[in-house]
PDB file of C-alpha atoms in Angstrom:
ATOM      1  CA  LEU A  15      83.322 -52.176   1.646  1.00 73.00           C
ATOM      2  CA  LYS A  16      82.201 -49.875  -1.156  1.00 79.00           C
ATOM      3  CA  GLY A  17      80.837 -51.718  -4.159  1.00 84.00           C
ATOM      4  CA  GLU A  18      80.343 -50.397  -7.654  1.00 86.00           C
ATOM      5  CA  ASP A  19      76.808 -49.160  -6.927  1.00 87.00           C
ATOM      6  CA  THR A  20      77.357 -48.157  -3.288  1.00 92.00           C
ATOM      7  CA  MET A  21      76.749 -44.534  -2.345  1.00 95.00           C
ATOM      8  CA  ILE A  22      78.605 -43.136   0.639  1.00 95.00           C
ATOM      9  CA  PHE A  23      76.959 -40.464   2.774  1.00 97.00           C
ATOM     10  CA  VAL A  24      79.061 -38.887   5.531  1.00 97.00           C
ATOM     11  CA  ASP A  25      77.266 -36.928   8.232  1.00 97.00           C
ATOM     12  CA  PRO A  26      80.163 -35.740  10.399  1.00 96.00           C
ATOM     13  CA  ALA A  27      78.011 -35.423  13.534  1.00 94.00           C
ATOM     14  CA  MET A  28      80.608 -34.078  15.947  1.00 95.00           C
ATOM     15  CA  ALA A  29      80.044 -30.385  16.610  1.00 95.00           C
ATOM     16  CA  ASP A  30      77.663 -27.448  16.621  1.00 93.00           C
ATOM     17  CA  ASN A  31      77.504 -23.852  17.784  1.00 92.00           C
ATOM     18  CA  GLY A  32      81.267 -23.405  17.470  1.00 94.00           C
ATOM     19  CA  LYS A  33      82.429 -26.353  19.569  1.00 95.00           C
ATOM     20  CA  LEU A  34      82.912 -30.100  19.508  1.00 96.00           C
ATOM     21  CA  TYR A  35      80.321 -32.216  21.274  1.00 94.00           C
ATOM     22  CA  THR A  36      81.269 -33.308  24.776  1.00 94.00           C
ATOM     23  CA  GLY A  37      83.493 -36.371  24.758  1.00 95.00           C
ATOM     24  CA  PHE A  38      85.112 -35.786  21.371  1.00 95.00           C
ATOM     25  CA  ALA A  39      88.911 -35.452  21.357  1.00 95.00           C
ATOM     26  CA  ASP A  40      90.531 -32.474  19.642  1.00 94.00           C
ATOM     27  CA  ASP A  41      91.958 -34.725  16.905  1.00 96.00           C
ATOM     28  CA  PHE A  42      88.548 -36.186  16.018  1.00 97.00           C
ATOM     29  CA  PRO A  43      87.821 -33.702  13.187  1.00 97.00           C
ATOM     30  CA  SER A  44      91.019 -34.641  11.341  1.00 96.00           C
ATOM     31  CA  LYS A  45      90.064 -38.304  11.565  1.00 95.00           C
ATOM     32  CA  MET A  46      86.532 -37.553  10.398  1.00 96.00           C
ATOM     33  CA  ALA A  47      87.970 -35.550   7.476  1.00 97.00           C
ATOM     34  CA  ARG A  48      89.590 -38.754   6.191  1.00 96.00           C
ATOM     35  CA  LEU A  49      86.120 -40.283   5.788  1.00 94.00           C
ATOM     36  CA  CYS A  50      85.225 -37.486   3.370  1.00 95.00           C
ATOM     37  CA  ASP A  51      87.719 -38.705   0.784  1.00 95.00           C
ATOM     38  CA  GLY A  52      85.657 -40.502  -1.841  1.00 92.00           C
ATOM     39  CA  ALA A  53      82.304 -39.821  -0.167  1.00 96.00           C
ATOM     40  CA  ASP A  54      79.456 -39.214  -2.559  1.00 97.00           C
ATOM     41  CA  TYR A  55      77.859 -36.742  -0.127  1.00 98.00           C
ATOM     42  CA  VAL A  56      79.220 -34.951   2.936  1.00 98.00           C
ATOM     43  CA  LEU A  57      76.617 -33.137   5.061  1.00 98.00           C
ATOM     44  CA  PRO A  58      78.279 -30.921   7.694  1.00 98.00           C
ATOM     45  CA  ASN A  59      76.855 -27.962   9.530  1.00 96.00           C
ATOM     46  CA  LEU A  60      78.921 -24.758   9.590  1.00 97.00           C
ATOM     47  CA  THR A  61      80.852 -25.725  12.731  1.00 97.00           C
ATOM     48  CA  GLU A  62      81.625 -29.223  11.474  1.00 97.00           C
ATOM     49  CA  ALA A  63      82.750 -27.868   8.100  1.00 98.00           C
ATOM     50  CA  ALA A  64      85.129 -25.439   9.778  1.00 97.00           C
ATOM     51  CA  PHE A  65      86.578 -28.173  12.004  1.00 97.00           C
ATOM     52  CA  LEU A  66      86.910 -30.622   9.073  1.00 97.00           C
ATOM     53  CA  THR A  67      88.913 -28.083   7.083  1.00 97.00           C
ATOM     54  CA  GLY A  68      90.857 -26.344   9.861  1.00 96.00           C
ATOM     55  CA  SER A  69      89.008 -23.100   9.115  1.00 96.00           C
ATOM     56  CA  GLU A  70      87.823 -20.379  11.439  1.00 94.00           C
ATOM     57  CA  VAL A  71      84.329 -21.065  12.774  1.00 95.00           C
ATOM     58  CA  LYS A  72      81.967 -18.334  11.593  1.00 93.00           C
ATOM     59  CA  LEU A  73      78.400 -18.711  12.784  1.00 92.00           C
ATOM     60  CA  SER A  74      77.286 -15.249  11.693  1.00 90.00           C
ATOM     61  CA  GLY A  75      78.537 -12.371   9.604  1.00 92.00           C
ATOM     62  CA  TYR A  76      79.821 -14.634   6.853  1.00 95.00           C
ATOM     63  CA  THR A  77      79.332 -14.014   3.142  1.00 95.00           C
ATOM     64  CA  ARG A  78      78.455 -16.221   0.182  1.00 96.00           C
ATOM     65  CA  GLY A  79      82.161 -16.147  -0.595  1.00 96.00           C
ATOM     66  CA  ASP A  80      82.946 -17.535   2.865  1.00 97.00           C
ATOM     67  CA  VAL A  81      80.393 -20.324   2.384  1.00 97.00           C
ATOM     68  CA  GLU A  82      81.712 -21.153  -1.065  1.00 96.00           C
ATOM     69  CA  ASP A  83      85.307 -21.203   0.215  1.00 97.00           C
ATOM     70  CA  LEU A  84      84.339 -23.606   2.985  1.00 97.00           C
ATOM     71  CA  ILE A  85      82.554 -25.854   0.492  1.00 98.00           C
ATOM     72  CA  ALA A  86      85.599 -25.819  -1.830  1.00 98.00           C
ATOM     73  CA  LYS A  87      87.767 -26.951   1.088  1.00 98.00           C
ATOM     74  CA  ILE A  88      85.451 -29.884   1.766  1.00 98.00           C
ATOM     75  CA  HIS A  89      85.584 -30.842  -1.903  1.00 98.00           C
ATOM     76  CA  ALA A  90      89.389 -30.682  -1.581  1.00 98.00           C
ATOM     77  CA  LEU A  91      89.127 -33.387   1.110  1.00 98.00           C
ATOM     78  CA  GLY A  92      87.754 -35.648  -1.631  1.00 97.00           C
ATOM     79  CA  ALA A  93      83.998 -35.174  -1.249  1.00 97.00           C
ATOM     80  CA  LYS A  94      82.114 -35.419  -4.531  1.00 97.00           C
ATOM     81  CA  ASN A  95      79.082 -33.445  -3.288  1.00 98.00           C
ATOM     82  CA  VAL A  96      78.683 -31.175  -0.274  1.00 98.00           C
ATOM     83  CA  VAL A  97      75.507 -30.158   1.530  1.00 98.00           C
ATOM     84  CA  LEU A  98      76.405 -27.454   4.025  1.00 98.00           C
ATOM     85  CA  THR A  99      73.623 -26.901   6.562  1.00 97.00           C
ATOM     86  CA  GLY A 100      72.869 -24.025   8.885  1.00 94.00           C
ATOM     87  CA  VAL A 101      73.512 -21.403   6.203  1.00 96.00           C
ATOM     88  CA  SER A 102      71.812 -18.026   6.581  1.00 96.00           C
ATOM     89  CA  PHE A 103      72.251 -14.655   4.921  1.00 95.00           C
ATOM     90  CA  ASP A 104      68.982 -13.298   6.335  1.00 94.00           C
ATOM     91  CA  PRO A 105      68.050 -13.595  10.037  1.00 92.00           C
ATOM     92  CA  SER A 106      64.554 -14.793   9.116  1.00 93.00           C
ATOM     93  CA  GLU A 107      65.823 -17.746   7.042  1.00 95.00           C
ATOM     94  CA  LEU A 108      67.928 -20.855   7.555  1.00 94.00           C
ATOM     95  CA  GLY A 109      68.993 -23.319   4.913  1.00 96.00           C
ATOM     96  CA  SER A 110      71.644 -25.222   3.069  1.00 97.00           C
ATOM     97  CA  ALA A 111      74.132 -24.828   0.258  1.00 98.00           C
ATOM     98  CA  VAL A 112      74.301 -27.806  -2.121  1.00 98.00           C
ATOM     99  CA  SER A 113      77.385 -28.272  -4.279  1.00 97.00           C
ATOM    100  CA  ASP A 114      78.433 -30.797  -6.885  1.00 96.00           C
ATOM    101  CA  GLY A 115      81.838 -29.161  -7.281  1.00 93.00           C
ATOM    102  CA  ALA A 116      80.799 -27.129 -10.314  1.00 95.00           C
ATOM    103  CA  GLU A 117      77.725 -25.288  -9.040  1.00 97.00           C
ATOM    104  CA  ILE A 118      76.382 -24.218  -5.640  1.00 98.00           C
ATOM    105  CA  GLN A 119      72.627 -23.967  -5.144  1.00 98.00           C
ATOM    106  CA  TYR A 120      70.862 -22.678  -2.055  1.00 97.00           C
ATOM    107  CA  ASP A 121      67.624 -23.662  -0.342  1.00 96.00           C
ATOM    108  CA  PHE A 122      66.101 -21.688   2.537  1.00 96.00           C
ATOM    109  CA  ASN A 123      63.178 -22.109   4.915  1.00 91.00           C
ATOM    110  CA  GLU A 124      61.686 -19.812   7.498  1.00 88.00           C
ATOM    111  CA  ARG A 125      63.909 -19.815  10.596  1.00 87.00           C
ATOM    112  CA  LEU A 126      62.135 -21.477  13.509  1.00 85.00           C
ATOM    113  CA  GLU A 127      63.273 -20.157  16.872  1.00 79.00           C
ATOM    114  CA  ARG A 128      63.120 -23.452  18.727  1.00 72.00           C
ATOM    115  CA  MET A 129      66.499 -25.129  19.353  1.00 73.00           C
ATOM    116  CA  SER A 130      66.109 -28.909  19.038  1.00 74.00           C
ATOM    117  CA  HIS A 131      68.630 -31.719  19.215  1.00 74.00           C
ATOM    118  CA  GLY A 132      68.617 -34.331  16.466  1.00 80.00           C
ATOM    119  CA  THR A 133      67.605 -32.114  13.575  1.00 86.00           C
ATOM    120  CA  GLY A 134      70.875 -32.843  11.765  1.00 90.00           C
ATOM    121  CA  ASP A 135      70.204 -36.562  12.063  1.00 92.00           C
ATOM    122  CA  VAL A 136      66.704 -36.131  10.649  1.00 93.00           C
ATOM    123  CA  PHE A 137      68.065 -33.961   7.823  1.00 95.00           C
ATOM    124  CA  ALA A 138      70.788 -36.462   6.882  1.00 96.00           C
ATOM    125  CA  SER A 139      68.411 -39.424   6.983  1.00 95.00           C
ATOM    126  CA  VAL A 140      65.758 -37.798   4.826  1.00 95.00           C
ATOM    127  CA  PHE A 141      68.389 -36.442   2.431  1.00 97.00           C
ATOM    128  CA  ALA A 142      69.976 -39.872   1.916  1.00 97.00           C
ATOM    129  CA  GLY A 143      66.605 -41.552   1.443  1.00 95.00           C
ATOM    130  CA  ALA A 144      65.450 -38.932  -1.059  1.00 95.00           C
ATOM    131  CA  VAL A 145      68.662 -39.231  -3.101  1.00 96.00           C
ATOM    132  CA  MET A 146      68.288 -43.018  -3.097  1.00 94.00           C
ATOM    133  CA  ARG A 147      64.727 -42.560  -4.423  1.00 93.00           C
ATOM    134  CA  GLY A 148      66.005 -40.492  -7.374  1.00 92.00           C
ATOM    135  CA  LYS A 149      65.537 -36.933  -6.136  1.00 94.00           C
ATOM    136  CA  THR A 150      68.202 -34.407  -7.132  1.00 96.00           C
ATOM    137  CA  PRO A 151      70.534 -33.238  -4.377  1.00 97.00           C
ATOM    138  CA  LEU A 152      68.765 -29.856  -4.209  1.00 97.00           C
ATOM    139  CA  GLU A 153      65.321 -31.509  -4.110  1.00 96.00           C
ATOM    140  CA  SER A 154      66.608 -33.864  -1.416  1.00 96.00           C
ATOM    141  CA  ALA A 155      68.020 -31.027   0.688  1.00 97.00           C
ATOM    142  CA  ALA A 156      64.782 -29.047   0.337  1.00 97.00           C
ATOM    143  CA  LEU A 157      62.683 -32.055   1.360  1.00 96.00           C
ATOM    144  CA  ALA A 158      64.987 -32.808   4.292  1.00 95.00           C
ATOM    145  CA  ALA A 159      64.702 -29.217   5.506  1.00 96.00           C
ATOM    146  CA  ASP A 160      60.931 -29.297   5.133  1.00 94.00           C
ATOM    147  CA  VAL A 161      60.732 -32.497   7.194  1.00 92.00           C
ATOM    148  CA  VAL A 162      62.963 -30.972   9.872  1.00 91.00           C
ATOM    149  CA  CYS A 163      60.692 -27.913  10.034  1.00 90.00           C
ATOM    150  CA  GLU A 164      57.589 -30.119  10.201  1.00 91.00           C
ATOM    151  CA  SER A 165      59.241 -32.135  12.989  1.00 89.00           C
ATOM    152  CA  ILE A 166      60.038 -29.009  14.976  1.00 85.00           C
ATOM    153  CA  ARG A 167      56.508 -27.655  14.555  1.00 88.00           C
ATOM    154  CA  ALA A 168      55.050 -31.015  15.628  1.00 83.00           C
ATOM    155  CA  THR A 169      57.156 -31.184  18.786  1.00 80.00           C
ATOM    156  CA  ASP A 170      55.302 -30.301  21.978  1.00 78.00           C
ATOM    157  CA  ASP A 171      56.823 -27.666  24.236  1.00 78.00           C
ATOM    158  CA  ASP A 172      57.196 -30.188  27.052  1.00 75.00           C
ATOM    159  CA  HIS A 173      59.201 -32.533  24.808  1.00 66.00           C
ATOM    160  CA  TRP A 174      62.594 -31.594  26.227  1.00 66.00           C
ATOM    161  CA  TYR A 175      65.029 -33.501  24.019  1.00 77.00           C
ATOM    162  CA  GLY A 176      65.005 -34.046  20.285  1.00 81.00           C
ATOM    163  CA  VAL A 177      62.228 -33.516  17.809  1.00 83.00           C
ATOM    164  CA  SER A 178      59.079 -35.556  17.258  1.00 86.00           C
ATOM    165  CA  PHE A 179      60.126 -36.605  13.771  1.00 90.00           C
ATOM    166  CA  GLU A 180      57.654 -39.486  13.872  1.00 88.00           C
ATOM    167  CA  LYS A 181      54.829 -36.960  13.564  1.00 90.00           C
ATOM    168  CA  ALA A 182      56.378 -35.686  10.303  1.00 89.00           C
ATOM    169  CA  ILE A 183      56.527 -39.108   8.639  1.00 90.00           C
ATOM    170  CA  PRO A 184      53.103 -38.710   6.952  1.00 89.00           C
ATOM    171  CA  PHE A 185      54.327 -35.397   5.481  1.00 89.00           C
ATOM    172  CA  LEU A 186      57.461 -37.154   4.188  1.00 92.00           C
ATOM    173  CA  VAL A 187      55.495 -40.039   2.672  1.00 91.00           C
ATOM    174  CA  ARG A 188      53.110 -37.638   0.880  1.00 90.00           C
ATOM    175  CA  ALA A 189      56.051 -35.605  -0.455  1.00 89.00           C
ATOM    176  CA  LEU A 190      57.880 -38.687  -1.744  1.00 87.00           C
ATOM    177  CA  ASN A 191      54.738 -40.068  -3.393  1.00 85.00           C
ATOM    178  CA  ARG A 192      53.975 -36.858  -5.304  1.00 80.00           C
ATOM    179  CA  ASN A 193      56.532 -37.721  -7.959  1.00 63.00           C
TER     180      ASN A 193
END
């Protein structure tokens, strides 16, 4: 279905915290990996990246070299650009590594201690929209992370599932309209 001007974004939403989501078969990652071939952007978290590439899942204690090796393996699947989320080299920060195959750039935000479902979906959606509006991949990843953080901060403590991303939409609109 890809046309000449079509961009393909693959968010391999299938795993987190070292394990596949409930209901996913063990062979699902290898099938998802096939979707990466020819994708303009692949946006996995650390667990998803490890499963896509058959690598060991490392959620802590990894190095920049480990991150860069994982990104190279995703490029080897056929991905043109990789945005690896959940990257941290400092316990007070959380961010992403953005790669075009030639260079890897990092973006970090303050780590927020609240665990919230759906943040990967918010990140991927904002990232894709920002790229489509002409932002660079690094600018798009930074904006997506900022919107995720705003969504988490805006979510009431009694909101038990997901983040209140709707409350962050004015922040997103202001950020997109600045340039």
